[in-house]
Amino acid sequence: MERAILTIGASHAGVQFVASLRELGHTGPITLISDEPDFPYHKPPLSKAFMQGTASVANLNLRGPQFFHSAGIDFRPGLRAAGMDRDARRVTLSDGSTVAYDVLMLATGARVRTWPGEVLPRNVFALRSLHDARRLHDAVTTTTGPIVVVGGGYVGLELAATWSVMTGRDILIINSASRLLARSASPELAAVAQAQFCAHGVGMRMGVYARQFMADASGNVCGVVLSDGTQVPASLVVLGTGIVPNQELAQIAGLACDDGIVVDEQCRTADEAIFAAGDCTRHVNGYAGRTLRLECVQNAHDQARVAAAVICGHDARYHQVPWFWSDQFDTKFQTVGLLPEARSLCVTRGTPMAGKGAYYHYDMAGKLAAIETVNMPAEHMLGRRLLAAGLSVPADRVADPAFNIRQML
Ligand SMILES: Cc1cc2nc3c(=O)[nH]c(=O)nc-3n(C[C@H](O)[C@H](O)[C@H](O)COP(=O)(O)OP(=O)(O)OC[C@H]3O[C@@H](n4cnc5c(N)ncnc54)[C@H](O)[C@@H]3O)c2cc1C
């Protein structure tokens, strides 16, 4: 009999996984559990086109009702996996029902880190889900006055850029690090992002953090107290202070977790019947040669494909080159590879500060480790092929604007 495959979480990883299973010929039962009420949707537009109002919910569908019907996937929205019995190979759902499995995929993703301590005033939000995005969109269109974005990571910056164009309101970014994108971009790329915010009149306070949120008599946020004691006015606050993996289901069931559900290059946990993929995993990353937890669509999709292939009997391994993108104002930032912890060189190609160019980062051994592009999607695609093939480009050639990277392939 064909194995019954149960997937928990119906976002980028979970949906890619079930689609890949069918593409690879799995004909047994597939059940997909989601604790969200909606059909699975693309997350990246939530801070961009959906927030601007240029993409509707229908435009966000990862896969619509027709897909689940024709692929014979039992999609069950609005149900949370509350516990699992690994010996009996059974998951208990929030309505008290149980689902048996032969193979279980945990694609539970991540959630926004909760603000410690205090009860937050109204109009303080975070963004992770479509539900969050709807509330945030309503709030930004029904309030007036200054907006404070807490955190200088990608999601916070995308919202700040979107709102700056959309609303013309005063926007202030509060960033505890000394520069934007301290965790996820080079100082050079962060400087390009920062220059754009300056050009659009978006305020920034670096090296301070939000300590407390003040409420008016109606309970609405009216200001933020910063770590240096200053207060800034706010009628809307968004917390872009990072995410944590949804690993509790695995953890309680005794699976190893370490800032993510621990999986190998084949997305297997230590339990032969249980796999995991996407933002919820700490995985052995064949490309990096170490364990990582990545927070990007590419990782969710590629891990899901690998897991599906392994389950369907192929000897697949996850060694894809990581890549991701961010859209801010009219600029597309794209990164491929992993920024080296210590680098020997950063070579500038073109003029990223003027809106078109790239930064090539070399590790201490002089090997190309990552490429960050600014409005150069074709160069980004070449970079993906280059790094996937394990090729480097001599730094002096990169610096030559007449040199075509394609020649290296
Ligand atoms: C606003 C925003 C913009 C982004 N922009 C970009 C971008 O431009 N480029 C990029 O590469 N990445 C971007 N990302 C990151 C990207 O969306 C994530 O990396 C991706 O969504 C990860 O997919 P996932 O399936 O692993 O996890 P998630 O998307 O987190 O999905 C996990 C799903 O599982 C559900 N779930 C969790 N626990 C349970 C349970 N016990 N029972 C049932 N269901 C459960 C969750 O509710 C959720 O629906 C963005 C993210 C956000 C929020």
Tab-separated table of N, CA and C in Angstrom, residues 116-271:
chain	number	residue	atom	x	y	z
A	116	PRO	N	8.982	41.323	24.906
A	116	PRO	CA	9.020	40.847	26.285
A	116	PRO	C	8.235	41.756	27.240
A	117	GLY	N	7.560	41.129	28.175
A	117	GLY	CA	6.991	41.880	29.305
A	117	GLY	C	5.652	42.524	29.089
A	118	GLU	N	5.664	43.776	28.695
A	118	GLU	CA	4.471	44.615	28.789
A	118	GLU	C	3.345	44.231	27.808
A	119	VAL	N	2.119	44.637	28.190
A	119	VAL	CA	0.986	44.513	27.279
A	119	VAL	C	1.084	45.687	26.306
A	120	LEU	N	1.013	45.399	25.033
A	120	LEU	CA	1.248	46.454	24.046
A	120	LEU	C	-0.011	47.279	23.807
A	121	PRO	N	0.149	48.594	23.589
A	121	PRO	CA	-1.010	49.422	23.245
A	121	PRO	C	-1.580	49.015	21.885
A	122	ARG	N	-2.784	49.521	21.577
A	122	ARG	CA	-3.347	49.291	20.239
A	122	ARG	C	-2.471	49.957	19.184
A	123	ASN	N	-2.516	49.423	17.993
A	123	ASN	CA	-1.752	49.942	16.846
A	123	ASN	C	-0.246	49.694	16.941
A	124	VAL	N	0.108	48.672	17.725
A	124	VAL	CA	1.482	48.145	17.666
A	124	VAL	C	1.358	46.751	17.049
A	125	PHE	N	2.022	46.552	15.916
A	125	PHE	CA	1.822	45.327	15.142
A	125	PHE	C	3.150	44.653	14.819
A	126	ALA	N	3.017	43.411	14.357
A	126	ALA	CA	4.145	42.726	13.717
A	126	ALA	C	3.585	42.111	12.441
A	127	LEU	N	4.450	41.673	11.551
A	127	LEU	CA	3.970	41.127	10.274
A	127	LEU	C	4.603	39.777	9.995
A	128	ARG	N	3.757	38.756	9.932
A	128	ARG	CA	4.234	37.438	9.503
A	128	ARG	C	3.217	36.759	8.578
A	129	SER	N	1.924	37.004	8.856
A	129	SER	CA	0.887	36.254	8.136
A	129	SER	C	-0.024	37.197	7.356
A	130	LEU	N	-0.880	36.599	6.545
A	130	LEU	CA	-1.879	37.383	5.809
A	130	LEU	C	-2.811	38.101	6.786
A	131	HIS	N	-3.154	37.412	7.865
A	131	HIS	CA	-3.986	38.030	8.902
A	131	HIS	C	-3.306	39.296	9.440
A	132	ASP	N	-2.007	39.194	9.750
A	132	ASP	CA	-1.258	40.370	10.232
A	132	ASP	C	-1.285	41.474	9.180
A	133	ALA	N	-1.089	41.084	7.911
A	133	ALA	CA	-0.991	42.085	6.835
A	133	ALA	C	-2.315	42.821	6.651
A	134	ARG	N	-3.422	42.095	6.780
A	134	ARG	CA	-4.735	42.750	6.656
A	134	ARG	C	-4.918	43.779	7.766
A	135	ARG	N	-4.569	43.380	8.988
A	135	ARG	CA	-4.730	44.302	10.134
A	135	ARG	C	-3.830	45.526	9.968
A	136	LEU	N	-2.619	45.256	9.514
A	136	LEU	CA	-1.653	46.343	9.347
A	136	LEU	C	-2.094	47.291	8.231
A	137	HIS	N	-2.601	46.714	7.153
A	137	HIS	CA	-3.069	47.546	6.041
A	137	HIS	C	-4.244	48.414	6.494
A	138	ASP	N	-5.158	47.812	7.254
A	138	ASP	CA	-6.294	48.588	7.784
A	138	ASP	C	-5.787	49.722	8.660
A	139	ALA	N	-4.828	49.400	9.528
A	139	ALA	CA	-4.342	50.408	10.479
A	139	ALA	C	-3.641	51.550	9.757
A	140	VAL	N	-2.870	51.219	8.733
A	140	VAL	CA	-2.109	52.281	8.066
A	140	VAL	C	-3.038	53.171	7.242
A	141	THR	N	-4.163	52.625	6.825
A	141	THR	CA	-5.085	53.445	6.030
A	141	THR	C	-6.126	54.165	6.901
A	142	THR	N	-6.202	53.826	8.179
A	142	THR	CA	-7.205	54.487	9.030
A	142	THR	C	-6.593	55.377	10.110
A	143	THR	N	-5.267	55.333	10.261
A	143	THR	CA	-4.637	56.228	11.235
A	143	THR	C	-3.920	57.350	10.485
A	144	THR	N	-3.572	58.377	11.221
A	144	THR	CA	-2.734	59.445	10.659
A	144	THR	C	-1.596	59.665	11.650
A	145	GLY	N	-0.590	60.424	11.236
A	145	GLY	CA	0.498	60.733	12.161
A	145	GLY	C	1.691	59.833	11.949
A	146	PRO	N	2.700	60.004	12.797
A	146	PRO	CA	3.986	59.339	12.562
A	146	PRO	C	3.954	57.825	12.754
A	147	ILE	N	4.759	57.163	11.934
A	147	ILE	CA	4.912	55.701	12.015
A	147	ILE	C	6.323	55.400	12.506
A	148	VAL	N	6.429	54.459	13.442
A	148	VAL	CA	7.750	54.014	13.898
A	148	VAL	C	7.934	52.546	13.517
A	149	VAL	N	9.050	52.263	12.863
A	149	VAL	CA	9.412	50.888	12.516
A	149	VAL	C	10.541	50.484	13.458
A	150	VAL	N	10.299	49.454	14.261
A	150	VAL	CA	11.323	49.012	15.208
A	150	VAL	C	12.088	47.855	14.570
A	151	GLY	N	13.354	48.077	14.245
A	151	GLY	CA	14.168	47.023	13.633
A	151	GLY	C	14.551	47.383	12.209
A	152	GLY	N	15.814	47.223	11.916
A	152	GLY	CA	16.319	47.570	10.580
A	152	GLY	C	16.637	46.342	9.758
A	153	GLY	N	15.778	45.303	9.846
A	153	GLY	CA	15.931	44.111	9.002
A	153	GLY	C	15.084	44.260	7.748
A	154	TYR	N	15.077	43.216	6.913
A	154	TYR	CA	14.431	43.344	5.605
A	154	TYR	C	12.933	43.648	5.688
A	155	VAL	N	12.185	42.933	6.542
A	155	VAL	CA	10.729	43.143	6.550
A	155	VAL	C	10.400	44.561	7.015
A	156	GLY	N	11.068	45.027	8.066
A	156	GLY	CA	10.829	46.392	8.547
A	156	GLY	C	11.158	47.426	7.483
A	157	LEU	N	12.261	47.213	6.787
A	157	LEU	CA	12.665	48.189	5.762
A	157	LEU	C	11.701	48.180	4.578
A	158	GLU	N	11.223	46.998	4.211
A	158	GLU	CA	10.262	46.947	3.097
A	158	GLU	C	8.979	47.697	3.460
A	159	LEU	N	8.528	47.506	4.694
A	159	LEU	CA	7.322	48.228	5.117
A	159	LEU	C	7.572	49.735	5.130
A	160	ALA	N	8.720	50.131	5.656
A	160	ALA	CA	9.030	51.567	5.716
A	160	ALA	C	9.052	52.166	4.312
A	161	ALA	N	9.644	51.433	3.360
A	161	ALA	CA	9.719	51.934	1.980
A	161	ALA	C	8.319	52.016	1.373
A	162	THR	N	7.534	50.957	1.567
A	162	THR	CA	6.176	50.932	1.008
A	162	THR	C	5.351	52.090	1.557
A	163	TRP	N	5.388	52.257	2.858
A	163	TRP	CA	4.560	53.300	3.487
A	163	TRP	C	5.051	54.699	3.160
A	164	SER	N	6.358	54.834	2.986
A	164	SER	CA	6.892	56.152	2.661
A	164	SER	C	6.281	56.646	1.349
A	165	VAL	N	6.219	55.744	0.357
A	165	VAL	CA	5.658	56.115	-0.949
A	165	VAL	C	4.134	56.225	-0.861
A	166	MET	N	3.533	55.301	-0.132
A	166	MET	CA	2.073	55.154	-0.126
A	166	MET	C	1.378	56.239	0.700
A	167	THR	N	1.994	56.635	1.802
A	167	THR	CA	1.271	57.495	2.746
A	167	THR	C	1.838	58.899	2.873
A	168	GLY	N	3.107	59.074	2.571
A	168	GLY	CA	3.733	60.383	2.787
A	168	GLY	C	3.845	60.750	4.263
A	169	ARG	N	3.578	59.794	5.154
A	169	ARG	CA	3.646	60.103	6.596
A	169	ARG	C	5.093	60.124	7.080
A	170	ASP	N	5.311	60.765	8.226
A	170	ASP	CA	6.643	60.733	8.839
A	170	ASP	C	6.926	59.312	9.293
A	171	ILE	N	8.068	58.795	8.891
A	171	ILE	CA	8.438	57.426	9.281
A	171	ILE	C	9.811	57.469	9.925
A	172	LEU	N	9.927	56.765	11.047
A	172	LEU	CA	11.212	56.693	11.745
A	172	LEU	C	11.566	55.225	11.947
A	173	ILE	N	12.791	54.858	11.546
A	173	ILE	CA	13.280	53.489	11.771
A	173	ILE	C	14.192	53.515	12.996
A	174	ILE	N	13.863	52.667	13.971
A	174	ILE	CA	14.691	52.542	15.180
A	174	ILE	C	15.504	51.265	15.029
A	175	ASN	N	16.805	51.377	15.102
A	175	ASN	CA	17.643	50.206	14.842
A	175	ASN	C	18.695	50.060	15.936
A	176	SER	N	18.687	48.937	16.638
A	176	SER	CA	19.615	48.792	17.769
A	176	SER	C	21.068	48.636	17.300
A	177	ALA	N	21.273	48.113	16.106
A	177	ALA	CA	22.645	47.991	15.593
A	177	ALA	C	23.102	49.347	15.054
A	178	SER	N	24.386	49.416	14.748
A	178	SER	CA	24.917	50.705	14.282
A	178	SER	C	24.644	50.932	12.800
A	179	ARG	N	24.118	49.904	12.120
A	179	ARG	CA	23.755	50.080	10.714
A	179	ARG	C	22.545	49.214	10.385
A	180	LEU	N	21.912	49.496	9.244
A	180	LEU	CA	20.776	48.689	8.800
A	180	LEU	C	21.263	47.295	8.387
A	181	LEU	N	20.345	46.339	8.364
A	181	LEU	CA	20.591	44.995	7.817
A	181	LEU	C	21.865	44.357	8.373
A	182	ALA	N	22.104	44.587	9.670
A	182	ALA	CA	23.374	44.143	10.260
A	182	ALA	C	23.533	42.629	10.200
A	183	ARG	N	22.423	41.899	10.198
A	183	ARG	CA	22.472	40.438	10.228
A	183	ARG	C	22.498	39.823	8.825
A	184	SER	N	22.044	40.586	7.826
A	184	SER	CA	21.747	39.920	6.560
A	184	SER	C	22.344	40.560	5.318
A	185	ALA	N	23.063	41.656	5.471
A	185	ALA	CA	23.666	42.279	4.282
A	185	ALA	C	25.025	42.846	4.660
A	186	SER	N	25.819	43.121	3.643
A	186	SER	CA	27.137	43.707	3.902
A	186	SER	C	26.964	45.180	4.277
A	187	PRO	N	27.982	45.772	4.898
A	187	PRO	CA	27.907	47.211	5.193
A	187	PRO	C	27.705	48.033	3.920
A	188	GLU	N	28.272	47.561	2.808
A	188	GLU	CA	28.163	48.312	1.550
A	188	GLU	C	26.710	48.345	1.066
A	189	LEU	N	26.057	47.166	1.070
A	189	LEU	CA	24.667	47.125	0.595
A	189	LEU	C	23.759	47.893	1.560
A	190	ALA	N	24.048	47.747	2.858
A	190	ALA	CA	23.242	48.460	3.859
A	190	ALA	C	23.339	49.968	3.638
A	191	ALA	N	24.510	50.425	3.218
A	191	ALA	CA	24.681	51.865	2.977
A	191	ALA	C	23.822	52.319	1.796
A	192	VAL	N	23.667	51.452	0.794
A	192	VAL	CA	22.802	51.795	-0.351
A	192	VAL	C	21.352	51.917	0.130
A	193	ALA	N	20.933	50.939	0.943
A	193	ALA	CA	19.559	50.983	1.473
A	193	ALA	C	19.362	52.247	2.304
A	194	GLN	N	20.339	52.529	3.140
A	194	GLN	CA	20.217	53.700	4.027
A	194	GLN	C	20.114	54.993	3.208
A	195	ALA	N	20.914	55.080	2.151
A	195	ALA	CA	20.897	56.294	1.318
A	195	ALA	C	19.517	56.497	0.694
A	196	GLN	N	18.867	55.389	0.329
A	196	GLN	CA	17.526	55.509	-0.264
A	196	GLN	C	16.528	56.063	0.746
A	197	PHE	N	16.620	55.556	1.982
A	197	PHE	CA	15.691	56.056	3.004
A	197	PHE	C	15.938	57.537	3.272
A	198	CYS	N	17.220	57.916	3.305
A	198	CYS	CA	17.542	59.341	3.513
A	198	CYS	C	16.935	60.169	2.382
A	199	ALA	N	17.106	59.689	1.138
A	199	ALA	CA	16.612	60.443	-0.023
A	199	ALA	C	15.091	60.596	0.015
A	200	HIS	N	14.409	59.632	0.641
A	200	HIS	CA	12.943	59.702	0.727
A	200	HIS	C	12.472	60.356	2.021
A	201	GLY	N	13.406	60.891	2.780
A	201	GLY	CA	13.019	61.624	3.990
A	201	GLY	C	12.586	60.736	5.142
A	202	VAL	N	12.967	59.447	5.101
A	202	VAL	CA	12.635	58.545	6.213
A	202	VAL	C	13.703	58.724	7.296
A	203	GLY	N	13.266	58.939	8.530
A	203	GLY	CA	14.214	59.149	9.621
A	203	GLY	C	14.792	57.832	10.110
A	204	MET	N	15.989	57.883	10.670
A	204	MET	CA	16.619	56.670	11.215
A	204	MET	C	17.341	57.016	12.498
A	205	ARG	N	17.181	56.157	13.501
A	205	ARG	CA	17.972	56.291	14.735
A	205	ARG	C	18.727	54.987	14.920
A	206	MET	N	20.047	55.055	14.820
A	206	MET	CA	20.873	53.844	14.928
A	206	MET	C	21.442	53.722	16.341
A	207	GLY	N	21.673	52.489	16.757
A	207	GLY	CA	22.335	52.250	18.039
A	207	GLY	C	21.436	52.505	19.242
A	208	VAL	N	20.144	52.609	19.023
A	208	VAL	CA	19.201	52.722	20.149
A	208	VAL	C	18.095	51.688	19.943
A	209	TYR	N	17.484	51.283	21.032
A	209	TYR	CA	16.371	50.345	20.882
A	209	TYR	C	15.126	50.883	21.576
A	210	ALA	N	13.988	50.343	21.167
A	210	ALA	CA	12.717	50.756	21.771
A	210	ALA	C	12.619	50.107	23.142
A	211	ARG	N	12.381	50.926	24.161
A	211	ARG	CA	12.334	50.369	25.511
A	211	ARG	C	10.887	50.200	25.975
A	212	GLN	N	10.029	51.132	25.564
A	212	GLN	CA	8.655	51.104	26.071
A	212	GLN	C	7.728	51.806	25.082
A	213	PHE	N	6.472	51.343	25.041
A	213	PHE	CA	5.491	51.990	24.167
A	213	PHE	C	4.494	52.740	25.036
A	214	MET	N	4.223	53.995	24.680
A	214	MET	CA	3.294	54.812	25.470
A	214	MET	C	1.920	54.792	24.801
A	215	ALA	N	0.873	54.803	25.659
A	215	ALA	CA	-0.496	54.784	25.134
A	215	ALA	C	-1.221	56.053	25.556
A	216	ASP	N	-2.163	56.507	24.713
A	216	ASP	CA	-2.999	57.647	25.109
A	216	ASP	C	-4.184	57.131	25.933
A	217	ALA	N	-5.103	58.033	26.272
A	217	ALA	CA	-6.210	57.659	27.158
A	217	ALA	C	-7.106	56.583	26.538
A	218	SER	N	-7.107	56.479	25.207
A	218	SER	CA	-7.937	55.455	24.549
A	218	SER	C	-7.211	54.131	24.383
A	219	GLY	N	-5.973	54.078	24.826
A	219	GLY	CA	-5.225	52.821	24.701
A	219	GLY	C	-4.486	52.685	23.389
A	220	ASN	N	-4.491	53.760	22.575
A	220	ASN	CA	-3.743	53.711	21.310
A	220	ASN	C	-2.304	54.148	21.543
A	221	VAL	N	-1.398	53.560	20.800
A	221	VAL	CA	0.000	53.954	20.958
A	221	VAL	C	0.148	55.437	20.589
A	222	CYS	N	0.951	56.155	21.377
A	222	CYS	CA	1.181	57.569	21.043
A	222	CYS	C	2.667	57.910	21.042
A	223	GLY	N	3.506	56.967	21.462
A	223	GLY	CA	4.932	57.269	21.431
A	223	GLY	C	5.766	56.072	21.830
A	224	VAL	N	7.065	56.221	21.600
A	224	VAL	CA	8.010	55.154	21.940
A	224	VAL	C	9.134	55.769	22.760
A	225	VAL	N	9.443	55.129	23.895
A	225	VAL	CA	10.583	55.561	24.707
A	225	VAL	C	11.794	54.755	24.248
A	226	LEU	N	12.862	55.460	23.933
A	226	LEU	CA	14.059	54.787	23.420
A	226	LEU	C	15.072	54.551	24.541
A	227	SER	N	16.045	53.707	24.239
A	227	SER	CA	17.016	53.314	25.268
A	227	SER	C	17.880	54.479	25.733
A	228	ASP	N	17.978	55.545	24.945
A	228	ASP	CA	18.767	56.699	25.396
A	228	ASP	C	17.901	57.703	26.156
A	229	GLY	N	16.659	57.305	26.456
A	229	GLY	CA	15.778	58.146	27.267
A	229	GLY	C	14.909	59.089	26.452
A	230	THR	N	15.199	59.254	25.175
A	230	THR	CA	14.367	60.151	24.362
A	230	THR	C	13.031	59.477	24.053
A	231	GLN	N	12.035	60.317	23.719
A	231	GLN	CA	10.721	59.802	23.342
A	231	GLN	C	10.413	60.283	21.935
A	232	VAL	N	9.830	59.393	21.149
A	232	VAL	CA	9.438	59.807	19.796
A	232	VAL	C	7.945	59.560	19.634
A	233	PRO	N	7.240	60.456	18.927
A	233	PRO	CA	5.804	60.264	18.744
A	233	PRO	C	5.507	59.141	17.753
A	234	ALA	N	4.388	58.458	17.950
A	234	ALA	CA	4.000	57.375	17.032
A	234	ALA	C	2.502	57.147	17.120
A	235	SER	N	1.850	57.039	15.969
A	235	SER	CA	0.440	56.622	15.995
A	235	SER	C	0.297	55.201	15.455
A	236	LEU	N	1.384	54.676	14.920
A	236	LEU	CA	1.413	53.291	14.444
A	236	LEU	C	2.849	52.794	14.599
A	237	VAL	N	2.982	51.593	15.154
A	237	VAL	CA	4.323	51.014	15.340
A	237	VAL	C	4.321	49.620	14.744
A	238	VAL	N	5.376	49.283	14.024
A	238	VAL	CA	5.523	47.894	13.590
A	238	VAL	C	6.832	47.353	14.148
A	239	LEU	N	6.738	46.137	14.684
A	239	LEU	CA	7.899	45.495	15.284
A	239	LEU	C	8.525	44.557	14.260
A	240	GLY	N	9.695	44.911	13.810
A	240	GLY	CA	10.415	44.043	12.870
A	240	GLY	C	11.638	43.503	13.574
A	241	THR	N	11.394	42.803	14.665
A	241	THR	CA	12.502	42.428	15.548
A	241	THR	C	12.854	40.945	15.456
A	242	GLY	N	12.520	40.345	14.333
A	242	GLY	CA	13.001	38.988	14.099
A	242	GLY	C	11.971	37.913	14.375
A	243	ILE	N	12.335	36.701	13.990
A	243	ILE	CA	11.417	35.568	14.108
A	243	ILE	C	12.096	34.417	14.844
A	244	VAL	N	11.259	33.523	15.357
A	244	VAL	CA	11.778	32.306	16.008
A	244	VAL	C	11.115	31.096	15.346
A	245	PRO	N	11.841	29.990	15.239
A	245	PRO	CA	11.275	28.820	14.550
A	245	PRO	C	10.157	28.160	15.356
A	246	ASN	N	9.141	27.674	14.651
A	246	ASN	CA	8.059	26.914	15.298
A	246	ASN	C	8.522	25.468	15.449
A	247	GLN	N	9.217	25.201	16.533
A	247	GLN	CA	9.840	23.888	16.716
A	247	GLN	C	9.236	23.103	17.879
A	248	GLU	N	8.246	23.701	18.576
A	248	GLU	CA	7.762	23.093	19.821
A	248	GLU	C	7.148	21.711	19.609
A	249	LEU	N	6.402	21.552	18.510
A	249	LEU	CA	5.772	20.261	18.218
A	249	LEU	C	6.841	19.160	18.191
A	250	ALA	N	7.938	19.462	17.511
A	250	ALA	CA	9.040	18.501	17.398
A	250	ALA	C	9.744	18.321	18.739
A	251	GLN	N	9.948	19.449	19.410
A	251	GLN	CA	10.697	19.434	20.668
A	251	GLN	C	9.982	18.580	21.721
A	252	ILE	N	8.666	18.805	21.845
A	252	ILE	CA	7.893	18.068	22.852
A	252	ILE	C	7.887	16.574	22.523
A	253	ALA	N	7.961	16.275	21.237
A	253	ALA	CA	7.966	14.858	20.837
A	253	ALA	C	9.365	14.252	20.935
A	254	GLY	N	10.328	15.032	21.429
A	254	GLY	CA	11.654	14.476	21.694
A	254	GLY	C	12.630	14.556	20.535
A	255	LEU	N	12.287	15.329	19.491
A	255	LEU	CA	13.224	15.482	18.373
A	255	LEU	C	14.222	16.593	18.692
A	256	ALA	N	15.433	16.451	18.213
A	256	ALA	CA	16.474	17.437	18.515
A	256	ALA	C	16.146	18.780	17.868
A	257	CYS	N	16.285	19.849	18.652
A	257	CYS	CA	16.070	21.208	18.145
A	257	CYS	C	17.202	22.091	18.650
A	258	ASP	N	17.636	23.007	17.795
A	258	ASP	CA	18.721	23.908	18.169
A	258	ASP	C	18.515	25.180	17.349
A	259	ASP	N	17.639	26.054	17.847
A	259	ASP	CA	17.189	27.189	17.035
A	259	ASP	C	16.745	26.647	15.673
A	260	GLY	N	15.788	25.728	15.696
A	260	GLY	CA	15.316	25.056	14.492
A	260	GLY	C	15.316	23.554	14.701
A	261	ILE	N	14.406	22.878	14.002
A	261	ILE	CA	14.343	21.413	14.078
A	261	ILE	C	15.560	20.874	13.320
A	262	VAL	N	16.343	20.047	13.994
A	262	VAL	CA	17.605	19.594	13.391
A	262	VAL	C	17.328	18.532	12.322
A	263	VAL	N	17.795	18.809	11.100
A	263	VAL	CA	17.664	17.833	10.005
A	263	VAL	C	18.998	17.700	9.273
A	264	ASP	N	19.118	16.600	8.545
A	264	ASP	CA	20.347	16.383	7.781
A	264	ASP	C	20.184	16.914	6.351
A	265	GLU	N	21.128	16.576	5.489
A	265	GLU	CA	21.104	17.082	4.101
A	265	GLU	C	19.921	16.554	3.303
A	266	GLN	N	19.256	15.534	3.856
A	266	GLN	CA	18.084	14.987	3.163
A	266	GLN	C	16.790	15.414	3.853
A	267	CYS	N	16.901	16.378	4.750
A	267	CYS	CA	15.753	16.924	5.487
A	267	CYS	C	15.145	15.911	6.446
A	268	ARG	N	15.934	14.923	6.855
A	268	ARG	CA	15.460	13.915	7.799
A	268	ARG	C	15.774	14.346	9.224
A	269	THR	N	14.826	14.112	10.133
A	269	THR	CA	15.130	14.232	11.556
A	269	THR	C	15.721	12.886	11.992
A	270	ALA	N	15.956	12.735	13.305
A	270	ALA	CA	16.495	11.463	13.792
A	270	ALA	C	15.443	10.351	13.726
A	271	ASP	N	14.168	10.724	13.579
A	271	ASP	CA	13.082	9.743	13.433
A	271	ASP	C	12.919	9.472	11.939
